[in-house]
Amino acid sequence: MQNFQLTRRAVLAGMGATALTARMGNAATAPTPLTAQRAMAQIAPEGYPQTEVWSYDGTLPGPQLRVPQGASLQRRFVNKLDVPSSVHWHGIRIDNAMDGVAGLTQDAVPPGQTFDYEFVVPDAGTYWYHAHTNSMEQVARGLSGALIIEEPDAPDVDRDEVLLLDDWLLDPDTAQLEPDFTHPMDLSHGGRFGNLVGTNGHYALTVTAKRHERLRLRLINAANARIFVLRLTGLSGWQVALDGMPLPAPEPIPEELVLAPAQRVDLIVDVTGDGAQAAIERLGNDEQWHSQIAFEISGEASRTRRDAPAPLPPNPNMAPTDLTQARLLEMKIEGGAMGRMSRNQMQGLMQSGNFWTLAGKAGPGDTPFARLSKGEPVRLRFVNDTAFPHAMHLHGMHFREVLEDGSLGPMRDTVLTFAGRSHEIAFTADNPGKWLLHCHMLAHAAAGMSSWIDVT
Ligand code: C2O
Ligand code: CU
């Protein structure tokens, strides 16, 4: 009897599928899966054991997804973990229902279940995807990958390298991830930092290159809390995009390139080093420069350097927000260790499992920080009244920083705010939906620094 029912259900399900295929034509094949599952990865140097991670499709980082601008990305998320999860497509100006924020835009996908993501990618550039259910733990365990949206006319480079910068907190003996993801020290201070820093899932990445070769480097900070301060040696060039969005013109690369958690930068560089090596170096806590990515130079791509690159083609919908018409909002960031919150306030907060507040509130709750009408121009001032920097990220829409002289900076989706400072951003609320606004130091987000806005 049971068998019969099973068979019947299978047949009925099969018929359903046939009917659907008939209605939608042959295009209605199941989307490509993206599977969250356990995997082993050689993060630590050879000789150390492999590390058990949570991965997309068994690789660390997850597979590099590449989609032409304007196309529709379709993935069937399959959850083979034993906890619920969901996928967020960071920086995509996306349809709200596809944003992947468990508890706000969808229910978390239970173990063994699936969720079909399907959305148009309007903007070319460097983006990434990561878990957005208990992200503090899930991203640290490995659930992230690069999402590259390709320009119809790609810039003329010899090679395109995606470099996902990350760090891992490993037990030095076993090379396994330190499993306490909610240590109060991490939550109340700078967040969870790794003791092993690396790129594309390895502690030390080496890239081979030819002299005078032109590379497009897409740097993504996928770390939970680490702010990367980088410098280039033996590579010279320009930065051409920030957080996916093209700059109006290529700009010289700053001597020290700061990449906060979740931020991206696209560089076009020529290999100019005289020796056999070039590198991207990272400033360590010891104030020394350490190799983050080594470039081994052999051979020559051409005798001389090429001409300066043209700007990347602009994305649609990049017009600056009209500040004169904008509504002014203020969001005070408070709490954390060594902050100015009173002992009583702090103790009250900690009783709810939090250490931080945004606009006086810990966690997203049921009511939005602001209700905006579609198309409304907004100025949002972050007042960082804490002892730590915070990387504030808005979902669904990019913004520009309002600079000290009142002009507008480049379009971004994550702004690094500094302790004791104010930073104002401006954006046009042109994407309807419920959009999370949170610190991308993921321990902070979990301990109160999450809020949201409602655009209708
Ligand atoms: Cu990278 Cu709430 O996201
Ligand atoms: Cu923070």
PDB file of N, CA and C and ligand atoms in Angstrom, residues 88 90 130 132 393 395 438 440, ligand 1:
ATOM      1  N   HIS A  88      22.263  34.953  -0.539  1.00  0.00           N
ATOM      2  CA  HIS A  88      22.145  36.379  -0.848  1.00  0.00           C
ATOM      3  C   HIS A  88      23.120  36.729  -1.969  1.00  0.00           C
ATOM      4  N   HIS A  90      25.057  39.471  -3.208  1.00  0.00           N
ATOM      5  CA  HIS A  90      25.498  40.753  -2.656  1.00  0.00           C
ATOM      6  C   HIS A  90      25.802  41.782  -3.744  1.00  0.00           C
ATOM      7  N   HIS A 130      26.636  34.854  -0.910  1.00  0.00           N
ATOM      8  CA  HIS A 130      26.990  34.215   0.362  1.00  0.00           C
ATOM      9  C   HIS A 130      25.727  33.863   1.125  1.00  0.00           C
ATOM     10  N   HIS A 132      22.875  33.886   3.829  1.00  0.00           N
ATOM     11  CA  HIS A 132      22.281  34.972   4.622  1.00  0.00           C
ATOM     12  C   HIS A 132      21.293  34.423   5.642  1.00  0.00           C
ATOM     13  N   HIS A 393      26.302  48.189   5.064  1.00  0.00           N
ATOM     14  CA  HIS A 393      25.868  47.700   3.745  1.00  0.00           C
ATOM     15  C   HIS A 393      24.357  47.815   3.602  1.00  0.00           C
ATOM     16  N   HIS A 395      21.202  46.689   1.213  1.00  0.00           N
ATOM     17  CA  HIS A 395      20.783  45.751   0.168  1.00  0.00           C
ATOM     18  C   HIS A 395      19.964  46.480  -0.899  1.00  0.00           C
ATOM     19  N   HIS A 438      22.817  46.798   7.244  1.00  0.00           N
ATOM     20  CA  HIS A 438      23.515  46.186   8.388  1.00  0.00           C
ATOM     21  C   HIS A 438      25.012  46.341   8.292  1.00  0.00           C
ATOM     22  N   HIS A 440      28.574  44.770   7.925  1.00  0.00           N
ATOM     23  CA  HIS A 440      29.062  43.535   7.306  1.00  0.00           C
ATOM     24  C   HIS A 440      30.193  42.896   8.109  1.00  0.00           C
TER      25      HIS A 440
HETATM   26 CU1  C2O B   1      26.733  40.669   1.892  1.00  0.00          CU
HETATM   27 CU2  C2O B   1      23.393  41.412   4.026  1.00  0.00          CU
HETATM   28  O1  C2O B   1      25.034  41.037   2.938  1.00  0.00           O
END
